[in-house]
Short mmCIF file of C-alpha atoms and ligand atoms in Angstrom, two decimals:
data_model
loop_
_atom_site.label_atom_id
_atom_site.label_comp_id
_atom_site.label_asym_id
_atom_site.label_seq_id
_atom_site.Cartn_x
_atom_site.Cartn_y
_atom_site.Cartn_z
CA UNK A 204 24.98 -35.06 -7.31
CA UNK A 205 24.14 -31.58 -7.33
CA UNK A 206 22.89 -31.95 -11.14
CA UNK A 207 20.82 -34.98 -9.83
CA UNK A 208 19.11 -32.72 -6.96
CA UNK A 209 18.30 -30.20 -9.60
CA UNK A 210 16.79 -32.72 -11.76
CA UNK A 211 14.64 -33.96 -9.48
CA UNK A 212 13.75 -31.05 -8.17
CA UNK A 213 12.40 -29.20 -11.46
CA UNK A 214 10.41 -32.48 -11.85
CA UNK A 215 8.57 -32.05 -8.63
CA UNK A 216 8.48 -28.60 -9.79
CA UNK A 217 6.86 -29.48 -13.01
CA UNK A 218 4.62 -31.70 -11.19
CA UNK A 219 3.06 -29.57 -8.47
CA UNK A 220 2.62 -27.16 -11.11
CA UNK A 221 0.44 -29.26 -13.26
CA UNK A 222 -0.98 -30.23 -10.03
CA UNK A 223 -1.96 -27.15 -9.25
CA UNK A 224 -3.06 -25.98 -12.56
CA UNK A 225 -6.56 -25.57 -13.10
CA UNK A 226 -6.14 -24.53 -16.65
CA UNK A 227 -6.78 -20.74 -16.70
CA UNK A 228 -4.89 -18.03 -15.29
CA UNK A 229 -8.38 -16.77 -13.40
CA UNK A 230 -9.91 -14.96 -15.87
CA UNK A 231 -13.03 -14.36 -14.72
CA UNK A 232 -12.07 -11.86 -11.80
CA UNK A 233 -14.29 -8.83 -11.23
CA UNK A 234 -13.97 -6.03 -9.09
CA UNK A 235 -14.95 -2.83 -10.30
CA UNK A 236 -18.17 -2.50 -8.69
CA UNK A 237 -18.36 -4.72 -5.78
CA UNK A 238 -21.67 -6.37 -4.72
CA UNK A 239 -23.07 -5.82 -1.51
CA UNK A 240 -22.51 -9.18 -0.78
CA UNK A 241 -19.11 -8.90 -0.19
CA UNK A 242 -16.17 -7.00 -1.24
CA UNK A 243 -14.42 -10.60 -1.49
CA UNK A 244 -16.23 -12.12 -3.63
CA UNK A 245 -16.74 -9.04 -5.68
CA UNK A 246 -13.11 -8.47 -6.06
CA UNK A 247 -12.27 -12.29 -6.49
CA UNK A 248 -11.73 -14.82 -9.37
CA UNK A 249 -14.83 -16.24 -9.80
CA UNK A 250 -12.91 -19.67 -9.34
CA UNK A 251 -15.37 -21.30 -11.10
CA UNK A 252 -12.96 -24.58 -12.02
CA UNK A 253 -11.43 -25.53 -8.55
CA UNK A 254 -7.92 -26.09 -8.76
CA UNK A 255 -6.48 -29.73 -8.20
CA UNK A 256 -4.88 -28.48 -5.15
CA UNK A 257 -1.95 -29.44 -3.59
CA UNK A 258 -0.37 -25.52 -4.32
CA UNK A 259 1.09 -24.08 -1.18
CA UNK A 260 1.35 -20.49 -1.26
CA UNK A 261 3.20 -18.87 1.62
CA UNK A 262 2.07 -15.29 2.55
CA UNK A 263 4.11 -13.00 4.58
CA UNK A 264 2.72 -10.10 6.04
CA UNK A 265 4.41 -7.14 7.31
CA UNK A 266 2.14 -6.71 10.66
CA UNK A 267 -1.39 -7.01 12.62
CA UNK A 268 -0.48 -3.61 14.03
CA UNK A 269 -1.59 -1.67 10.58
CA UNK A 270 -4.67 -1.89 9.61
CA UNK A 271 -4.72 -2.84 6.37
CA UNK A 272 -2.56 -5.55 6.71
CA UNK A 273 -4.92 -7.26 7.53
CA UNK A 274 -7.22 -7.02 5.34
CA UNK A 275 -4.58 -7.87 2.63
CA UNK A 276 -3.65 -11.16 4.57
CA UNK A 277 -7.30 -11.94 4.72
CA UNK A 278 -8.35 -11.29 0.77
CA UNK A 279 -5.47 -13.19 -0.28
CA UNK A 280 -5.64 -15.69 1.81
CA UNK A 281 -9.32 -16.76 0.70
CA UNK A 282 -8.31 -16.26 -3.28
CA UNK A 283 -5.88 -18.48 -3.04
CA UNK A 284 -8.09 -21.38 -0.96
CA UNK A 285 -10.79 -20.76 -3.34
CA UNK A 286 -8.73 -21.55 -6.35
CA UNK A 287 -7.63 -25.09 -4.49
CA UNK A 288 -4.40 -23.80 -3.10
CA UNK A 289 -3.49 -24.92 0.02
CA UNK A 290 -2.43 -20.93 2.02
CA UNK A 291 0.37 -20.18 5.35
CA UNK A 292 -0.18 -16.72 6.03
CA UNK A 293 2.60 -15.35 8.84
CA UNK A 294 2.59 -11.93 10.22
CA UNK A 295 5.88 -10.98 11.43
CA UNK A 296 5.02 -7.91 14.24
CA UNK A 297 6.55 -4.86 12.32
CA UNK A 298 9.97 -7.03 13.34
CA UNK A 299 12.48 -7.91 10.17
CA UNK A 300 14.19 -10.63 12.09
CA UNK A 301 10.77 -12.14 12.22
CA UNK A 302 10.21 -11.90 9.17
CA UNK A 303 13.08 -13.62 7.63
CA UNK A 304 12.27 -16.11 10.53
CA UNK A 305 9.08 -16.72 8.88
CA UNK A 306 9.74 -16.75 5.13
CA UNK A 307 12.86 -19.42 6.02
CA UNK A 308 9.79 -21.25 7.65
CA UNK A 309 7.75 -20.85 4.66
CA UNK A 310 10.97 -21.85 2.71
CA UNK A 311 10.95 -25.02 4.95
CA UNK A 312 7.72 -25.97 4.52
CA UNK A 313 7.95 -25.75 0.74
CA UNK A 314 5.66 -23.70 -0.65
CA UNK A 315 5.15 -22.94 -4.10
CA UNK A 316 5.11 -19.37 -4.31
CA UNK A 317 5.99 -16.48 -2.11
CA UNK A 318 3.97 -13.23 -1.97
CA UNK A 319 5.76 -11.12 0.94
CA UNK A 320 5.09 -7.68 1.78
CA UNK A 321 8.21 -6.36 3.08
CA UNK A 322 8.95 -4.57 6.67
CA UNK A 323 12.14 -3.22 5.51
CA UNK A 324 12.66 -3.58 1.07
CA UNK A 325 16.64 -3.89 2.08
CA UNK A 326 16.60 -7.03 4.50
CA UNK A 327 15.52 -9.51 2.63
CA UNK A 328 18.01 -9.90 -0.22
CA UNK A 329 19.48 -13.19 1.62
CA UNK A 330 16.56 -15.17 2.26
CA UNK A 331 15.27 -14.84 -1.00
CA UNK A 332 18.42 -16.01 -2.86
CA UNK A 333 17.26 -19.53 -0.65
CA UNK A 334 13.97 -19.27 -2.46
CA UNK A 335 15.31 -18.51 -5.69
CA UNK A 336 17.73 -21.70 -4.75
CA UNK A 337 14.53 -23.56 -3.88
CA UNK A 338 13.07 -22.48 -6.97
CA UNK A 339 10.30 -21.07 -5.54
CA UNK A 340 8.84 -17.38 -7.28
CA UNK A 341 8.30 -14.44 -5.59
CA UNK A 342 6.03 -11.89 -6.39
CA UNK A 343 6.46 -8.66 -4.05
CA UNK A 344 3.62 -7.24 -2.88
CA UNK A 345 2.23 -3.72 -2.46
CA UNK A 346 5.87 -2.94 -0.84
CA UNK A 347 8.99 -3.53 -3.88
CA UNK A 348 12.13 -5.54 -2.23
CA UNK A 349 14.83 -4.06 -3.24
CA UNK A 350 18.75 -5.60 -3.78
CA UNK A 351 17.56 -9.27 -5.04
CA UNK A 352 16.78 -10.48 -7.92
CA UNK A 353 14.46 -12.97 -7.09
CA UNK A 354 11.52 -11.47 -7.19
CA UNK A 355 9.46 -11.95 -10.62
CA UNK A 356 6.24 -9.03 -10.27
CA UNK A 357 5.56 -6.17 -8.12
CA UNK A 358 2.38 -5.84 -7.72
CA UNK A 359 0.62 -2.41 -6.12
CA UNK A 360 -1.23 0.83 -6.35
CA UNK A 361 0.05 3.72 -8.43
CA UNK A 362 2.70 4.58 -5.55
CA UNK A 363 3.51 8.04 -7.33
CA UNK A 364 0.18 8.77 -7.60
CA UNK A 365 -1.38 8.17 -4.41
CA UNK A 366 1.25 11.24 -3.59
CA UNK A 367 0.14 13.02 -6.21
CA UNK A 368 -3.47 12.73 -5.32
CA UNK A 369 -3.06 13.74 -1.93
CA UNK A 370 -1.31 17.34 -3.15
CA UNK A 371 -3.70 17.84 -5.89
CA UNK A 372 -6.62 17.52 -2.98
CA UNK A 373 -4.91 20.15 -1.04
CA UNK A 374 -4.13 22.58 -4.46
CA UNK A 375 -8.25 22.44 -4.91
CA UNK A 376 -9.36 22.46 -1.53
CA UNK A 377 -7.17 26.07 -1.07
CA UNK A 378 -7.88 27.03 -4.58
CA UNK A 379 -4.12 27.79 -5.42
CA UNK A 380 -2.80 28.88 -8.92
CA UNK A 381 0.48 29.08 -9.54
CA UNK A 382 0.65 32.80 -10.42
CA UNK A 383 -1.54 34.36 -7.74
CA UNK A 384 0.29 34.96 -4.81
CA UNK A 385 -1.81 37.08 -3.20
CA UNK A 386 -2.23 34.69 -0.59
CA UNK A 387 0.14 31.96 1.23
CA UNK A 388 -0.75 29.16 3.81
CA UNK A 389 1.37 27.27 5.86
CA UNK A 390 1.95 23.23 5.41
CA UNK A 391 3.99 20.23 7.66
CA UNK A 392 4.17 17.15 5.89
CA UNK A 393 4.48 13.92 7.89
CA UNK A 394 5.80 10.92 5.39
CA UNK A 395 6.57 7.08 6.13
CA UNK A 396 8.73 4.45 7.06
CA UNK A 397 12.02 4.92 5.34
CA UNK A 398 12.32 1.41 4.95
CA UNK A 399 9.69 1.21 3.14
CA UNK A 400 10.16 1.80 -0.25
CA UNK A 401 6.65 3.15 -0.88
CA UNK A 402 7.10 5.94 1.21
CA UNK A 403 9.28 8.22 -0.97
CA UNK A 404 7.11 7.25 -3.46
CA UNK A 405 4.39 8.77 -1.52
CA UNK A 406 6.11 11.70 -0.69
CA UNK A 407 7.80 12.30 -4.10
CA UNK A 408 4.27 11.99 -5.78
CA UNK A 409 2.79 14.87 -3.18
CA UNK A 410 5.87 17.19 -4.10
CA UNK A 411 5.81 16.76 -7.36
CA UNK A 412 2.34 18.93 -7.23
CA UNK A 413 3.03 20.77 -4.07
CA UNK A 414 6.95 22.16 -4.59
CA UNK A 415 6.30 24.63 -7.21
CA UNK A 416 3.70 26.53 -4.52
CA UNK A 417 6.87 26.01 -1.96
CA UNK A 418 9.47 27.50 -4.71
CA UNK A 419 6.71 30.35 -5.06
CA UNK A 420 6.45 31.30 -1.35
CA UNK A 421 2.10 30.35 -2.01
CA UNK A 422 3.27 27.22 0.64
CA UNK A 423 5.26 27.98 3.55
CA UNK A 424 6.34 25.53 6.23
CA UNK A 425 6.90 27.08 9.24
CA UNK A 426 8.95 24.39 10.43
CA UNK A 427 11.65 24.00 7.37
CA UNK A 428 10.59 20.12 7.38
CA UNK A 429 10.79 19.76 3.78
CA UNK A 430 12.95 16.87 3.18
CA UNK A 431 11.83 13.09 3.24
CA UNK A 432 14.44 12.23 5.78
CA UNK A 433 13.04 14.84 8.00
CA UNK A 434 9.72 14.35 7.97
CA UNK A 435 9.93 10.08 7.44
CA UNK A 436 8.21 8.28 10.46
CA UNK A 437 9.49 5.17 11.76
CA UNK A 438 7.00 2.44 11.21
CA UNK A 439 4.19 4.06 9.97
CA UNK A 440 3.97 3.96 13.20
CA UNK A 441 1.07 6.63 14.79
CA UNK A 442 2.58 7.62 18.23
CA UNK A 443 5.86 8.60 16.42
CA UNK A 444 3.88 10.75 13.89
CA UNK A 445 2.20 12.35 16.99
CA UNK A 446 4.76 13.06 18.97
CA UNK A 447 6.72 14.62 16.16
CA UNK A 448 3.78 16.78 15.38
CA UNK A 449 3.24 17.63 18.85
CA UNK A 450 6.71 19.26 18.82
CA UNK A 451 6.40 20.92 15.78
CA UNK A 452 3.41 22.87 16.88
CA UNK A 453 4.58 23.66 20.38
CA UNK A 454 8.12 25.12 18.51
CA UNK A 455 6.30 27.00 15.40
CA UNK A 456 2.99 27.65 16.14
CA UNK A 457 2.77 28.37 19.64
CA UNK A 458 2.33 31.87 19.67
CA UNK A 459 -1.24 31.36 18.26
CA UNK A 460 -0.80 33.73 15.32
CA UNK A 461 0.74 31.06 12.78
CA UNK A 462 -2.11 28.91 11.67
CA UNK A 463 -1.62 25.58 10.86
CA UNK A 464 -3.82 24.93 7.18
CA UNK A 465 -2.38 22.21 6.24
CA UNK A 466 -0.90 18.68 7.67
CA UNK A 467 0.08 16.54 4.44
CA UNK A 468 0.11 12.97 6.02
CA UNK A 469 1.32 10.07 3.89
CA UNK A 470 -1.51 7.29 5.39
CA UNK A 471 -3.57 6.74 8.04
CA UNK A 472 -1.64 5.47 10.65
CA UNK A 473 0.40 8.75 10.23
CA UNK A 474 -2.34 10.88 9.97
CA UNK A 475 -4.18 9.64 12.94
CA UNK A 476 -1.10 10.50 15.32
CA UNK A 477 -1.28 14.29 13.53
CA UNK A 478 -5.04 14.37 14.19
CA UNK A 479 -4.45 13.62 17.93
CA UNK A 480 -1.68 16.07 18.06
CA UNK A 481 -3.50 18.91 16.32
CA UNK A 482 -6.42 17.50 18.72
CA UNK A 483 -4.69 18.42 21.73
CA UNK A 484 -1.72 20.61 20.66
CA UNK A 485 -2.97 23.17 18.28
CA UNK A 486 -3.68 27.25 19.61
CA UNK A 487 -5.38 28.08 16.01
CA UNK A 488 -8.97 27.98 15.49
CA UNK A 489 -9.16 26.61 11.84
CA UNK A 490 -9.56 22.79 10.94
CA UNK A 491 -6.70 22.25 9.12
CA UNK A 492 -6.79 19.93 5.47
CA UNK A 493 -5.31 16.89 6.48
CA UNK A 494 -5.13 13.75 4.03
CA UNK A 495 -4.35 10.07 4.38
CA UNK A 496 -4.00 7.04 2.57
CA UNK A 497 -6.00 3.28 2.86
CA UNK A 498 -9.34 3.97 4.83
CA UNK A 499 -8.81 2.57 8.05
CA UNK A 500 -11.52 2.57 10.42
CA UNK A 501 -10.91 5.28 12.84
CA UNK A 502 -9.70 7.86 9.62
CA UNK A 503 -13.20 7.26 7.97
CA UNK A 504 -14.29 7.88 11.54
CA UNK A 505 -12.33 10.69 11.81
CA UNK A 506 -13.68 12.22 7.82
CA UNK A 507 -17.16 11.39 8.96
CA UNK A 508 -16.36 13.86 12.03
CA UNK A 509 -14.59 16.45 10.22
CA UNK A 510 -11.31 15.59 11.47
CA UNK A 511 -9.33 14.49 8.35
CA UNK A 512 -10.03 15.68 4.89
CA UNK A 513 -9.57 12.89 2.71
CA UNK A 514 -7.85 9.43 2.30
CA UNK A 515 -6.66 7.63 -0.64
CA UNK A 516 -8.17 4.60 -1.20
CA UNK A 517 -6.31 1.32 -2.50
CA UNK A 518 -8.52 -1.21 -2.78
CA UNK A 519 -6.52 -4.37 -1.38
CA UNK A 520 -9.23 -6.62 -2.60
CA UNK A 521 -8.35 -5.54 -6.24
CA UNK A 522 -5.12 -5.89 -5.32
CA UNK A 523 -5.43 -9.52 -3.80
CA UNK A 524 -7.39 -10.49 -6.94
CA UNK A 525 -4.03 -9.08 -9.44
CA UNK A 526 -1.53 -10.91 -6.89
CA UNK A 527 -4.00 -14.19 -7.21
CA UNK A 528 -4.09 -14.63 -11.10
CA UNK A 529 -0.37 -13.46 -11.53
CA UNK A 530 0.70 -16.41 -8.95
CA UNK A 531 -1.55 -18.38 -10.36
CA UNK A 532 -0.44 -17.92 -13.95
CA UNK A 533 3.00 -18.35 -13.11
CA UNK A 534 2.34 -21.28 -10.88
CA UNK A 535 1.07 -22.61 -14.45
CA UNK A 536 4.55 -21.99 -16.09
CA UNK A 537 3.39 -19.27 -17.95
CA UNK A 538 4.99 -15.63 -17.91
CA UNK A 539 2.78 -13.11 -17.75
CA UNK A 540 2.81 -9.66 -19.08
CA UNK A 541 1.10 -7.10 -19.95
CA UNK A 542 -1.65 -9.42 -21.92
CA UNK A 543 -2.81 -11.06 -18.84
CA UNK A 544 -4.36 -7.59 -18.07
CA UNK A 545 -6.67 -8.01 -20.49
CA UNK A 546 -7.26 -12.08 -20.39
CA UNK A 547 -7.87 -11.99 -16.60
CA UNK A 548 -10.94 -9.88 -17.74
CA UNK A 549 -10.30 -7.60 -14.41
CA UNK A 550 -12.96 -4.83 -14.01
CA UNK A 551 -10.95 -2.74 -12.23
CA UNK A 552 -8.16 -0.68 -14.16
CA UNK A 553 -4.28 -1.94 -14.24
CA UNK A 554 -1.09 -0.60 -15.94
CA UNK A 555 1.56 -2.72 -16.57
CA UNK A 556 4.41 -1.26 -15.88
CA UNK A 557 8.52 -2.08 -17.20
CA UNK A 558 10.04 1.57 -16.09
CA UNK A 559 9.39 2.53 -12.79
CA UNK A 560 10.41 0.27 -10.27
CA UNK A 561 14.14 -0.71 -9.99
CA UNK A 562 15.39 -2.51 -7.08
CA UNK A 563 18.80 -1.94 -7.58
CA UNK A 564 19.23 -5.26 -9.59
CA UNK A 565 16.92 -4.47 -12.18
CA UNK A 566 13.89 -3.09 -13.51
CA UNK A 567 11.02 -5.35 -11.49
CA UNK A 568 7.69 -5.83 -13.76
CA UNK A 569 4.91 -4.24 -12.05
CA UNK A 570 1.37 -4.12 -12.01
CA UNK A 571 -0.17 -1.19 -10.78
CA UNK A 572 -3.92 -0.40 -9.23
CA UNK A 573 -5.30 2.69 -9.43
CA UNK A 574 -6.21 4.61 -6.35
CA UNK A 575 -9.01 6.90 -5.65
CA UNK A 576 -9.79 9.71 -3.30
CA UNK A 577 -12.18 8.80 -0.80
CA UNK A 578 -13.85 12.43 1.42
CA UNK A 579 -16.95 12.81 3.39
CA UNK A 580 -18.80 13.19 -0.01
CA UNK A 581 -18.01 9.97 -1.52
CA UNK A 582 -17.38 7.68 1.09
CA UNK A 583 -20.69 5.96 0.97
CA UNK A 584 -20.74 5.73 -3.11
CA UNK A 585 -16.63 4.39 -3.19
CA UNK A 586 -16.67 2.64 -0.08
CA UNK A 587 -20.03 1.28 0.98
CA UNK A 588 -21.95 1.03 -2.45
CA UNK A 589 -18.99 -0.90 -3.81
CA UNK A 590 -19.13 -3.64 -1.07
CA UNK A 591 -15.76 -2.91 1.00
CA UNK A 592 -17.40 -1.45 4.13
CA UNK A 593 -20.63 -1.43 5.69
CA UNK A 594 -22.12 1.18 7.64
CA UNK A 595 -22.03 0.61 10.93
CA UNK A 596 -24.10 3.08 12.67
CA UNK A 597 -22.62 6.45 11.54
CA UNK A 598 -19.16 5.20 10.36
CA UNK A 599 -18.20 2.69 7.83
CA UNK A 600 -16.75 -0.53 9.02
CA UNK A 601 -14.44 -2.41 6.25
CA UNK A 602 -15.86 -6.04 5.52
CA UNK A 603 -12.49 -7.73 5.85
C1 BGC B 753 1.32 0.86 2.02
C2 BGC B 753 0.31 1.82 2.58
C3 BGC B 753 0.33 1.74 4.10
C4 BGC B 753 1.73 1.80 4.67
C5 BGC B 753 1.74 1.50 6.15
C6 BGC B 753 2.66 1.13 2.63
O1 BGC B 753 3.63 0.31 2.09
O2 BGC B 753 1.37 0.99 0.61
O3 BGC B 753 -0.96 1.50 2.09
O4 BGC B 753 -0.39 2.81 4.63
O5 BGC B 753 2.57 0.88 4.03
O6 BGC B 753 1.16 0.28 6.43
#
């Protein structure tokens, strides 16, 4: 019986998927330099042979509540619909018991592929062995889930990197060399969800240029926050990186002597809450360097102003485009690799990676963006030349 289900079940399988096939693996994508029209369709396949349809592709997103979420939900949704697919996008409130709720749903309601970006990489081991049952591919996006092996591709930005970016900004902006300790300057790093596997990643790739200034006594940190665990933030969430920040200064820099120059934030979200608490908080008179990561609103806001120093910028649209022509590839039967970098014709750069990213089960294949740094200077030439915001006024507004 069980053999019988199985049979059948690959056939419908094998049908959908020449269903759905619309006999490339969307090679025409471009996204390197975005129209004005919109980032969307700058970033996007080009779809010029409309798939047969009938492709349901289930999209699980993390939460409304940050930012960029958003935005990812959005671009992916329209790449898929414009290559026939038929798209459920669920957003599952920062909550994991929602969003296993809503991938059983999407489970249910048999789609074809799976692109979830996880709340917590750990939780979702058990719901996934039902796709994998279901025979439905996974691809994990922006976020790896770890302890299953039923996830094909990772696809995301240069996690490492991003990190690395951020403490190479703050090594130029104070000029430091390794041997010239004739000054120091005092740092507080504020990193991200622990759940989230990103978020070491982020923090790993900032220490990797930063903790040979800290071994050198060139960085202090007044606090002794130096560890991930200490300095994680539950949720990404802004308040929490506030309030934390808010303590810190009102126990080590109250006396209005020990200047704050630098706040190393992970992202935005993070970064905003440190804003607000050096804002309101802070005795010194300096601004100190803070950094970020995705270009929400209120940051670029907040760079415009003077507030925050820099962000790294990811651009999700690029990203949306990579997670489109890898599901749709693989919705074709095929197995992509490396090569598909190069036959998707994507303007916008891509490593293919088979080292970095073990879940615990395995090495995951993984194709990874590039980010850039986005500061005052730049923002209108990375951001608003490209296509992804407009300027609204004196702040850029993202299109999506
Ligand atoms: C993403 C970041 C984002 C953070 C909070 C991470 O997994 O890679 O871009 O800032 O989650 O949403």
């Amino acid at each position: 019986m069980k053999k019988l289900i199985a049979a059948v079940l690959a056939c419908m399988m094998t049908a959908s998927m020449v269903a759905c096939s619309n006999g490339s693996t969307g090679g025409q994508s471009s996204a390197a330099a975005p129209s004005s029209e919109a980032a969307l369709d700058a970033a996007g396949s080009a779809a010029s042979t409309p798939a047969a349809g009938g492709k349901k592709v289930g999209i699980s997103m993390p939460t409304k509540s940050l930012e960029r979420w958003n935005r990812d939900g959005s671009y992916l949704e329209d790449q898929f619909e414009g290559k026939g697919c038929s798209v459920e996008l669920t957003y599952s409130d920062n909550k994991i018991d929602q969003q296993v709720k809503d991938i059983e749903n999407l489970i249910a309601d048999k789609v074809d592929l799976l692109v979830v970006a996880a709340i917590d990489g750990d939780s979702l081991s058990n719901v996934l062995n039902t796709a994998k049952s279901a025979n439905i591919p996974v691809i994990s996006y922006d976020r790896l889930i770890m302890n299953t092996d039923a996830i094909s591709y990772y696809v995301s930005f240069d996690n490492f990197k991003v990190g690395q970016l951020q403490g190479q900004f703050v090594v130029d902006q104070l000029g430091l060399k390794p041997d010239d300790k004739s000054k120091s300057y005092n740092i507080e790093f504020t990193a991200g969800d622990p759940a989230d596997n990103n978020a070491t990643f982020f923090f790993n790739g900032a220490m990797d240029v930063l903790k040979p200034y800290i071994d050198a006594g060139i960085l202090k940190v007044p606090s002794g926050q130096k560890t991930f665990q200490q300095v994680a933030t539950q949720s990404w969430d802004t308040k929490n990186a506030m309030n934390r920040m808010q303590n810190i200064l009102g126990s080590y820099y109250s006396n209005g002597k020990t200047t704050l120059d630098v706040a190393l934030c992970s992202n935005d979200s993070t970064a905003l809450g440190v804003t607000q608490a050096i804002g309101s908080d802070y005795m010194g008179s300096n601004t100190p360097i803070i950094t970020g990561q995705d270009g929400d609103e209120a940051n670029l806001a907040n760079i415009i102003d003077g507030k925050q120093s820099m962000t790294v910028y990811k651009a999700v649209a690029n990203e949306a485009v990579a997670t489109l022509d890898i599901g749709m590839a693989m919705l074709d039967g095929q197995k992509p690799d490396e090569s598909l970098i190069k036959s998707a014709g994507w303007k916008f750069d891509c490593s293919y990676d088979t080292k970095s990213y073990d879940n615990k089960k395995g090495i995951v294949p993984s194709y990874l963006l590039v980010p850039t740094v986005v500061t005052k200077d730049n923002i209108q030439k990375e951001l608003v030349d490209t296509g992804y915001y407009t300027m609204d006024g004196k702040y850029p507004k993202a299109k999506k």
